[in-house]
Coordinates of N, CA, C and O in Angstrom, one line a residue:
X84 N 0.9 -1.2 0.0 CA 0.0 0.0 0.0 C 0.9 1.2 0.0 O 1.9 1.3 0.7
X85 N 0.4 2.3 -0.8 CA 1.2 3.5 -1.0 C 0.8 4.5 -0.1 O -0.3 4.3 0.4
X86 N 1.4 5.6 0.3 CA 1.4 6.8 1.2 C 0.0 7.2 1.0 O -0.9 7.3 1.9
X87 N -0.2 7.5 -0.4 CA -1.1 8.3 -1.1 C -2.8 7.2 -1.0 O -3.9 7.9 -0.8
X88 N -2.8 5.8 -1.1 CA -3.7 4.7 -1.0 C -3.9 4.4 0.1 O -5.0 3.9 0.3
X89 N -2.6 4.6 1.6 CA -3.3 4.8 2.8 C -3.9 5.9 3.2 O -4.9 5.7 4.0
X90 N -3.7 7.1 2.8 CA -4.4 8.0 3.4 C -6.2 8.3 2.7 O -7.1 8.7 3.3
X91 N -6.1 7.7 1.2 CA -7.3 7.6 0.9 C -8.2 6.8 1.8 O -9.3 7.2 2.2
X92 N -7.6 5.5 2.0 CA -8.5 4.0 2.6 C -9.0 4.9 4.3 O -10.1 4.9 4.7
X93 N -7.7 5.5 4.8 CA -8.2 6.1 6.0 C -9.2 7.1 5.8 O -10.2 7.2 6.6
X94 N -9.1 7.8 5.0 CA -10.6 9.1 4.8 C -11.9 8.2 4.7 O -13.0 8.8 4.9
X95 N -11.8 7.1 4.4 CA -13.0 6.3 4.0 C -13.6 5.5 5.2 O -14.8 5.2 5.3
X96 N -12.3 5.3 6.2 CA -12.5 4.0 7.2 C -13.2 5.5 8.3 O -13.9 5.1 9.2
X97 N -13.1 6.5 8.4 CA -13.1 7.6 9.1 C -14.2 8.8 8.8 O -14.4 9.9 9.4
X98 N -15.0 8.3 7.6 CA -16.2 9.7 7.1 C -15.4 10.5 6.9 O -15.8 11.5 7.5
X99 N -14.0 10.8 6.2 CA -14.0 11.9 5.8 C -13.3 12.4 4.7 O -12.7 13.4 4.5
X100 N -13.9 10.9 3.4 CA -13.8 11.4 2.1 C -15.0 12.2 1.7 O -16.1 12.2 2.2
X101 N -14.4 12.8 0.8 CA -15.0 13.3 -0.4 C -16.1 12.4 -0.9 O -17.2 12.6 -0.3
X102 N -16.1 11.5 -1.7 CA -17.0 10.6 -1.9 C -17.3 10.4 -0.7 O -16.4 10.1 0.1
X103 N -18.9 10.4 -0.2 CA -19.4 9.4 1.1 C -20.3 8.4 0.4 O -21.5 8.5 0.5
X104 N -19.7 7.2 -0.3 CA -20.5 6.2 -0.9 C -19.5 5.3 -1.0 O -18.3 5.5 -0.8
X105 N -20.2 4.0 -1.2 CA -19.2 2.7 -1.6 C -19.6 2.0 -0.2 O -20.3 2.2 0.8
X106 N -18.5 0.8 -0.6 CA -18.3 0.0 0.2 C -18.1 0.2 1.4 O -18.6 0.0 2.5
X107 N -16.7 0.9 0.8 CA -15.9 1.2 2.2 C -16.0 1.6 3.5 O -15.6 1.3 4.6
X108 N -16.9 2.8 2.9 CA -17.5 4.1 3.8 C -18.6 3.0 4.4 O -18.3 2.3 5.4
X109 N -19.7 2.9 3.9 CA -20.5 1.6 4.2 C -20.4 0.9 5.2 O -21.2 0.8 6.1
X110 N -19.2 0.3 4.9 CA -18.8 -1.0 5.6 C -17.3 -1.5 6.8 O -17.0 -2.5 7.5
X111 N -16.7 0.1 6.3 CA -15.6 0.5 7.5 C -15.5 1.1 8.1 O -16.5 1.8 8.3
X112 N -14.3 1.4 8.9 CA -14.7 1.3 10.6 C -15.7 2.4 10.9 O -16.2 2.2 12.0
X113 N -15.9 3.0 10.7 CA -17.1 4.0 11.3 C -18.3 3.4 10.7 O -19.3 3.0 11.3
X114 N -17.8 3.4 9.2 CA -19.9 2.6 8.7 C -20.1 1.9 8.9 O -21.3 1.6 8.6
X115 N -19.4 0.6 9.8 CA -20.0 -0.5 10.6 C -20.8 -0.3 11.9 O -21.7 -1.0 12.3
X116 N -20.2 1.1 12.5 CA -21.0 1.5 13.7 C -22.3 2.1 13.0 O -23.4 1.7 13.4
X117 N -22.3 2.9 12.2 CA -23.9 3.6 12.0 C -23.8 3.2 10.4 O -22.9 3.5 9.6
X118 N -24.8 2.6 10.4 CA -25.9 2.4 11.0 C -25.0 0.7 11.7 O -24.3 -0.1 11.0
X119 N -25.1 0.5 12.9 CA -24.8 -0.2 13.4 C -25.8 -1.8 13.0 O -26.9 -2.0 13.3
X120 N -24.7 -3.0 12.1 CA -25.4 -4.4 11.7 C -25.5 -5.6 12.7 O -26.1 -6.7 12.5
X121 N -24.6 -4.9 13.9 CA -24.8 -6.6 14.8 C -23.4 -6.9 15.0 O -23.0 -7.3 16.1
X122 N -22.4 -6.7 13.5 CA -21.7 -7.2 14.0 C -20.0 -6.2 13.8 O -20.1 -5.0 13.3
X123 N -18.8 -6.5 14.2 CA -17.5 -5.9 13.8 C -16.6 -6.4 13.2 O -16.1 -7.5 13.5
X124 N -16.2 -5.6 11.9 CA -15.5 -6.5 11.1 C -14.5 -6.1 11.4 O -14.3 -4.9 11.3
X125 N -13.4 -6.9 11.9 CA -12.1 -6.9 12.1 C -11.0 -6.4 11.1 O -9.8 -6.2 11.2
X126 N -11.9 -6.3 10.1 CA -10.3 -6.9 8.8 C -10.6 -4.9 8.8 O -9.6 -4.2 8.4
X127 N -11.7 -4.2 9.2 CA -11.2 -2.9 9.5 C -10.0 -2.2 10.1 O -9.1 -1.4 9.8
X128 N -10.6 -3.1 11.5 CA -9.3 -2.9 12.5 C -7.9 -3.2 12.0 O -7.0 -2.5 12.6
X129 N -7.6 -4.1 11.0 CA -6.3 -4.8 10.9 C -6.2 -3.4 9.3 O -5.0 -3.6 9.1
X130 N -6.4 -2.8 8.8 CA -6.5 -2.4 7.8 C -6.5 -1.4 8.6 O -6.9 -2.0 9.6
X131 N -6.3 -0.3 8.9 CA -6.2 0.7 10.3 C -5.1 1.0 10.3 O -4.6 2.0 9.9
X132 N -4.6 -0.7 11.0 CA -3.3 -0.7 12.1 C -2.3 -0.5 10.9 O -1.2 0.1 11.1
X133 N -2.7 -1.2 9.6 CA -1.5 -1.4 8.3 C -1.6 0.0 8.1 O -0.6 0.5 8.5
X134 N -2.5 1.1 7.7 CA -2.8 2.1 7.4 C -1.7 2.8 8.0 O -0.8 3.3 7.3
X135 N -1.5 3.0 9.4 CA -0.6 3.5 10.4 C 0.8 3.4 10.3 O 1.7 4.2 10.4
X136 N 0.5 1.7 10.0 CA 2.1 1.3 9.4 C 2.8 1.9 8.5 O 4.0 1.8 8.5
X137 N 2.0 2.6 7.3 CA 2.6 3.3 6.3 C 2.9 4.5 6.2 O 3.8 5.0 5.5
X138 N 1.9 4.9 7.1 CA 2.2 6.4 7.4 C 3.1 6.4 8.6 O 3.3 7.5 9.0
X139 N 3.7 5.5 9.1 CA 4.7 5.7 10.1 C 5.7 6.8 10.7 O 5.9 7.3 11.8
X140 N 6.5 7.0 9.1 CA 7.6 8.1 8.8 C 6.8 9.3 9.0 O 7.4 10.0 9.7
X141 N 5.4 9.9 8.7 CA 4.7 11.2 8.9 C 4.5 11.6 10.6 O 4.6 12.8 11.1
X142 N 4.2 10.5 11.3 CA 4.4 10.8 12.5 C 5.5 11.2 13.2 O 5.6 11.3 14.4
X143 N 6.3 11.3 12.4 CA 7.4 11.7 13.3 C 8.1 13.5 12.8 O 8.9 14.2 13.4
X144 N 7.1 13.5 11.5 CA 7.6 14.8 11.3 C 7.2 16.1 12.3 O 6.3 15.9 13.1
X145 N 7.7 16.9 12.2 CA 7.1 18.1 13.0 C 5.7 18.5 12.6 O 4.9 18.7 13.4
X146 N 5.5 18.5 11.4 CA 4.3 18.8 11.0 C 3.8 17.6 10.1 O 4.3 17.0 9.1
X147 N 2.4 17.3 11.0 CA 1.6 15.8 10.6 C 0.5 16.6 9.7 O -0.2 17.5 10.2
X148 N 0.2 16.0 8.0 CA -0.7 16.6 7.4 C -2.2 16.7 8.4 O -2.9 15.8 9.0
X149 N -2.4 17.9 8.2 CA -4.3 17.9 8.6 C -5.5 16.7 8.7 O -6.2 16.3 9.7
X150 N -5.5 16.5 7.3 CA -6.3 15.1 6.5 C -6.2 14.0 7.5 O -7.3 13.5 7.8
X151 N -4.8 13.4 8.4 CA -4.5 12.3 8.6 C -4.8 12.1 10.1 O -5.1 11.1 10.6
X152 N -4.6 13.8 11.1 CA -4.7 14.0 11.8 C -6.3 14.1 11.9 O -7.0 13.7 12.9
X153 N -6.6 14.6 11.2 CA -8.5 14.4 11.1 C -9.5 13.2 11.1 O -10.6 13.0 11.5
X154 N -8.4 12.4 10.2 CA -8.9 11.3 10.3 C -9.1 10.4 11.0 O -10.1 9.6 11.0
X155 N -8.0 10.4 11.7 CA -8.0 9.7 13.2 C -8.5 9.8 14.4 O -8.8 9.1 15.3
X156 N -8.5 11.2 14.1 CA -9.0 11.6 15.8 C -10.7 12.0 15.3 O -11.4 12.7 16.1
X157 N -11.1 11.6 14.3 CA -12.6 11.5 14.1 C -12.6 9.7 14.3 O -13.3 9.3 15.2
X158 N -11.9 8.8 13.5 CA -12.2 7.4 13.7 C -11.9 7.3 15.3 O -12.7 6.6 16.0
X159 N -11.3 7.7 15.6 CA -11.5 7.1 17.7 C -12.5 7.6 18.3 O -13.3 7.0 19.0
X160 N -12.4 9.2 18.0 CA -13.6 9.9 19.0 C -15.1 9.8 18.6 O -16.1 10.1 19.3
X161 N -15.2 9.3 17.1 CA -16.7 8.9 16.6 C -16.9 7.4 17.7 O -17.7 7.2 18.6
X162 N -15.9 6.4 17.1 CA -16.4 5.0 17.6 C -16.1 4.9 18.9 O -16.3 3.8 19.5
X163 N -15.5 6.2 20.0 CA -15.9 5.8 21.6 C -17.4 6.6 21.7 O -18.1 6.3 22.6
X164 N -17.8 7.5 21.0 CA -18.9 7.9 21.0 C -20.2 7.5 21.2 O -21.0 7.7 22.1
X165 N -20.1 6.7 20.1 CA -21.0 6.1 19.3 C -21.2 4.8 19.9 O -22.4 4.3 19.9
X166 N -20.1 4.0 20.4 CA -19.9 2.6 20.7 C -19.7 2.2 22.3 O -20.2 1.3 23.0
X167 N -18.7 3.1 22.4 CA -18.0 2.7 24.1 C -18.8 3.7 25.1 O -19.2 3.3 26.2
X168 N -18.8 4.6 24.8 CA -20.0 5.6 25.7 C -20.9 5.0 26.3 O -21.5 4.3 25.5
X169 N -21.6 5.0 27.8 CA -22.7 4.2 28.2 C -23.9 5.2 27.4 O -24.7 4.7 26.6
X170 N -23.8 6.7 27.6 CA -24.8 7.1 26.7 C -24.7 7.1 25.3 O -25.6 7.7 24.8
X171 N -23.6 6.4 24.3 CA -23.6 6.8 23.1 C -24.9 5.9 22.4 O -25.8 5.4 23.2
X172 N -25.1 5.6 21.0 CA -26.6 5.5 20.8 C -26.3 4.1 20.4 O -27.2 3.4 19.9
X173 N -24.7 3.5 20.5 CA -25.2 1.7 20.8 C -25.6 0.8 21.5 O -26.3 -0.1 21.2
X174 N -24.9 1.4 23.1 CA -25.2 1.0 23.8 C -26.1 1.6 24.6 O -26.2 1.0 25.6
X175 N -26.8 2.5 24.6 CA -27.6 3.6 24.7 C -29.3 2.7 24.4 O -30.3 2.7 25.2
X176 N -29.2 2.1 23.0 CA -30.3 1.2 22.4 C -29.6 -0.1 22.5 O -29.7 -0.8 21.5
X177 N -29.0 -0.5 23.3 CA -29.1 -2.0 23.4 C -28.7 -2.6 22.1 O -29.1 -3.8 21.8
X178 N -28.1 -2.0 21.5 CA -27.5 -2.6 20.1 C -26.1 -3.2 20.0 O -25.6 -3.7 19.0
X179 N -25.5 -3.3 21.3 CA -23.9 -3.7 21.3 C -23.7 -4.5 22.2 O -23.8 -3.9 23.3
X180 N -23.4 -5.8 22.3 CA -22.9 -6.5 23.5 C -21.5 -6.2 24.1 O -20.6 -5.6 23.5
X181 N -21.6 -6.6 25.6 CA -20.5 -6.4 26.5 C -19.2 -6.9 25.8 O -18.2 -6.1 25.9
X182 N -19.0 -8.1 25.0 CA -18.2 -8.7 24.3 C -17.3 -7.6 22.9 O -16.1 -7.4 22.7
X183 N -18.5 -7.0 22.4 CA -18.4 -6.3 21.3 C -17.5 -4.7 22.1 O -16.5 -4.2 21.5
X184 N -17.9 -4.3 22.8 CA -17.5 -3.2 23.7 C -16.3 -3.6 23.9 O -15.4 -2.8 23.6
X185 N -15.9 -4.7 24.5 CA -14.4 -4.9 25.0 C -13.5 -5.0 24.0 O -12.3 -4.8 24.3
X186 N -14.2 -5.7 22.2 CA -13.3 -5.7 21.4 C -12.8 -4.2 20.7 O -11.7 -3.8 20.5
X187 N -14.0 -3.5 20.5 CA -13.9 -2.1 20.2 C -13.2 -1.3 21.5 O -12.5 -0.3 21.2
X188 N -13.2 -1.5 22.1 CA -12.4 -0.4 22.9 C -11.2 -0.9 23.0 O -10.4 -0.2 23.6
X189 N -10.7 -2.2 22.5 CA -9.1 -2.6 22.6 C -8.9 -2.3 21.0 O -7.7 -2.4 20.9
X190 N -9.4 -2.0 20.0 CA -9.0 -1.7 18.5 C -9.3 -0.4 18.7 O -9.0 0.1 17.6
X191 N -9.9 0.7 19.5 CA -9.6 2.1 19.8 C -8.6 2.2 20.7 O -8.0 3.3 20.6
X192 N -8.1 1.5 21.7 CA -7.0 1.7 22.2 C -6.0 1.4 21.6 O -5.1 2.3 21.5
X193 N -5.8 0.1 21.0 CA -4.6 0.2 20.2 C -4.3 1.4 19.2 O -3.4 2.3 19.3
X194 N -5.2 1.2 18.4 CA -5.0 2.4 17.1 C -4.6 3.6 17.9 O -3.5 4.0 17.6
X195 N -5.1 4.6 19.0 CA -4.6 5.3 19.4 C -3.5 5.6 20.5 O -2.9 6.7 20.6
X196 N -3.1 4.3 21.3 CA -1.5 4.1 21.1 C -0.8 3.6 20.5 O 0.1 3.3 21.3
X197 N -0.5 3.3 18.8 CA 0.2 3.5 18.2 C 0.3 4.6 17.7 O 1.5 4.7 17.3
X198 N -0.4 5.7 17.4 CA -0.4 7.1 17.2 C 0.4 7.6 17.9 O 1.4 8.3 17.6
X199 N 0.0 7.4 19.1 CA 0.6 8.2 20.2 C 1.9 8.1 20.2 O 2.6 9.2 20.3
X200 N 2.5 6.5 20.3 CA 3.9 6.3 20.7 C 4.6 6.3 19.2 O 5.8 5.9 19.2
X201 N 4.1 6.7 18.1 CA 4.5 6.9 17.2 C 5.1 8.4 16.8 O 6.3 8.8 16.5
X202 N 3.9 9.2 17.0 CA 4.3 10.8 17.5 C 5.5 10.9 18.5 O 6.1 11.9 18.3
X203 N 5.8 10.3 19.4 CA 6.3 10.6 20.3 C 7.6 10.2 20.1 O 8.5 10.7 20.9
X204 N 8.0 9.2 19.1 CA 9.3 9.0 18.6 C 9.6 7.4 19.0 O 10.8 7.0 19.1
X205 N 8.8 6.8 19.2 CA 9.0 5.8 19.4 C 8.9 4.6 18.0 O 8.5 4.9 16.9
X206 N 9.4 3.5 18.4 CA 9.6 2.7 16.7 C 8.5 1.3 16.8 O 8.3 0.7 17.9
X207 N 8.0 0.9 15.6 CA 7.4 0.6 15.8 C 7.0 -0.7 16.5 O 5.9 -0.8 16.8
X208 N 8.0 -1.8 16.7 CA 7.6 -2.6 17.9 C 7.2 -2.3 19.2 O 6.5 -3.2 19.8
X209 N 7.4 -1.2 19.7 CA 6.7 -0.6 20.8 C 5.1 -0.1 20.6 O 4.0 -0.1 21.3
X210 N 5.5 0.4 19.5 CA 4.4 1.1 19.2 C 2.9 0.0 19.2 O 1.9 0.1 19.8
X211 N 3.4 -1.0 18.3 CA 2.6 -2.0 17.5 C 2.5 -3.2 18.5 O 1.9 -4.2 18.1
X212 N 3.3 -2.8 20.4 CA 3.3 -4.3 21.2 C 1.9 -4.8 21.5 O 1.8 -6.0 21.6
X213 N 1.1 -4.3 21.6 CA -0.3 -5.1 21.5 C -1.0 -5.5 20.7 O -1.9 -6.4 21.0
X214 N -0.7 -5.0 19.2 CA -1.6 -5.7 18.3 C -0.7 -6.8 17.4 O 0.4 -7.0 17.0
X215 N -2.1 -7.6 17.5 CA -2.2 -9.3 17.0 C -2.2 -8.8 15.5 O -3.1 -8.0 15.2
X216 N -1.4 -9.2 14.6 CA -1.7 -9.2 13.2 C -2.5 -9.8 12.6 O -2.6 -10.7 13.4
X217 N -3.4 -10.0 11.6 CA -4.7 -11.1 11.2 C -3.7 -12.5 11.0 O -4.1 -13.6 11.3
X218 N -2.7 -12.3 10.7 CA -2.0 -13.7 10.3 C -0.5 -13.7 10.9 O 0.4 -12.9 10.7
X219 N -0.4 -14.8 11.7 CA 0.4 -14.7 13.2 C 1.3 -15.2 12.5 O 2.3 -14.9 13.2
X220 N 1.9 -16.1 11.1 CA 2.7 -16.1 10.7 C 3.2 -14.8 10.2 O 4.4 -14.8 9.8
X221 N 2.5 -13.5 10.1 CA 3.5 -12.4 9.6 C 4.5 -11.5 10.6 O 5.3 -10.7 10.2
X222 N 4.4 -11.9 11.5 CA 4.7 -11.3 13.0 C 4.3 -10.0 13.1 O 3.2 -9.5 12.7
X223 N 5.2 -9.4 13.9 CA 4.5 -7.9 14.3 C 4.9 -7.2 12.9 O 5.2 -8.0 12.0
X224 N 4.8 -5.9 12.6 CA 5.2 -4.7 11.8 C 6.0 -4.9 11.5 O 6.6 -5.9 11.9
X225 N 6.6 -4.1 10.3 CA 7.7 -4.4 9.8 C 8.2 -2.7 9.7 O 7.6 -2.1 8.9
X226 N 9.4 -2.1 10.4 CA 9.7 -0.6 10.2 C 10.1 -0.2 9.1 O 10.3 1.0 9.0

């Protein structure tokens, strides 16, 4: 995936392309919460964490483009919103199990500590020590 192909996929996983149609938007990480189907597709979460991985080198600049910084901090603060909040409107209507909450708030915690310890100059096996890759043969990240 290219610099240019992660930051698209992120505007998408996040509501904040241009186009608001398709699959993507539909069906990743935010359009799975609203309109909320029952269930969480993971291969979001792992498509995220790759996302991050590419943009790795931007976090460390002094200045992180707008777009990317938007995009993130709309994809965490929508899906604790929306999801993890006792009043947000999933669990709010009884639309999210306790199971579902504990997975979503560990793929919002991850994603936002890797941001974090990424900004902060740290590399990425640190960054990346909690998350499980979809395929345990690829191991962690690769810098």
């Amino acid at each position: 995936m290219t610099k240019d192909e992660a930051i698209n996929l992120l505007k998408h996983h996040s509501f904040q392309h241009r186009e608001y149609v398709g699959e993507k938007v539909e069906r990743g990480f935010l359009g799975m919460l609203r309109p909320f189907r029952g269930e969480l597709i993971e291969e979001n979460y792992h498509e995220v964490m790759e996302i991050i991985q590419v943009l790795q080198s931007d976090f460390k600049e002094e200045e992180i483009h707008k777009e990317i910084v938007s995009a993130l901090w709309a994809l965490c603060y929508l899906s604790r919103l929306w999801g993890l909040e006792e009043r947000g409107m999933l669990r709010r209507n009884h639309l999210i199990s306790e199971s579902q909450i504990e997975k979503l708030s560990e793929w919002v915690n991850n994603i936002s500590y890797a941001v974090m310890m990424l900004m902060d100059g740290a590399g990425i096996d640190e960054a990346f020590h909690s998350y499980e890759p979809r395929n345990t043969e690829q191991g962690k990240p690769k810098s």
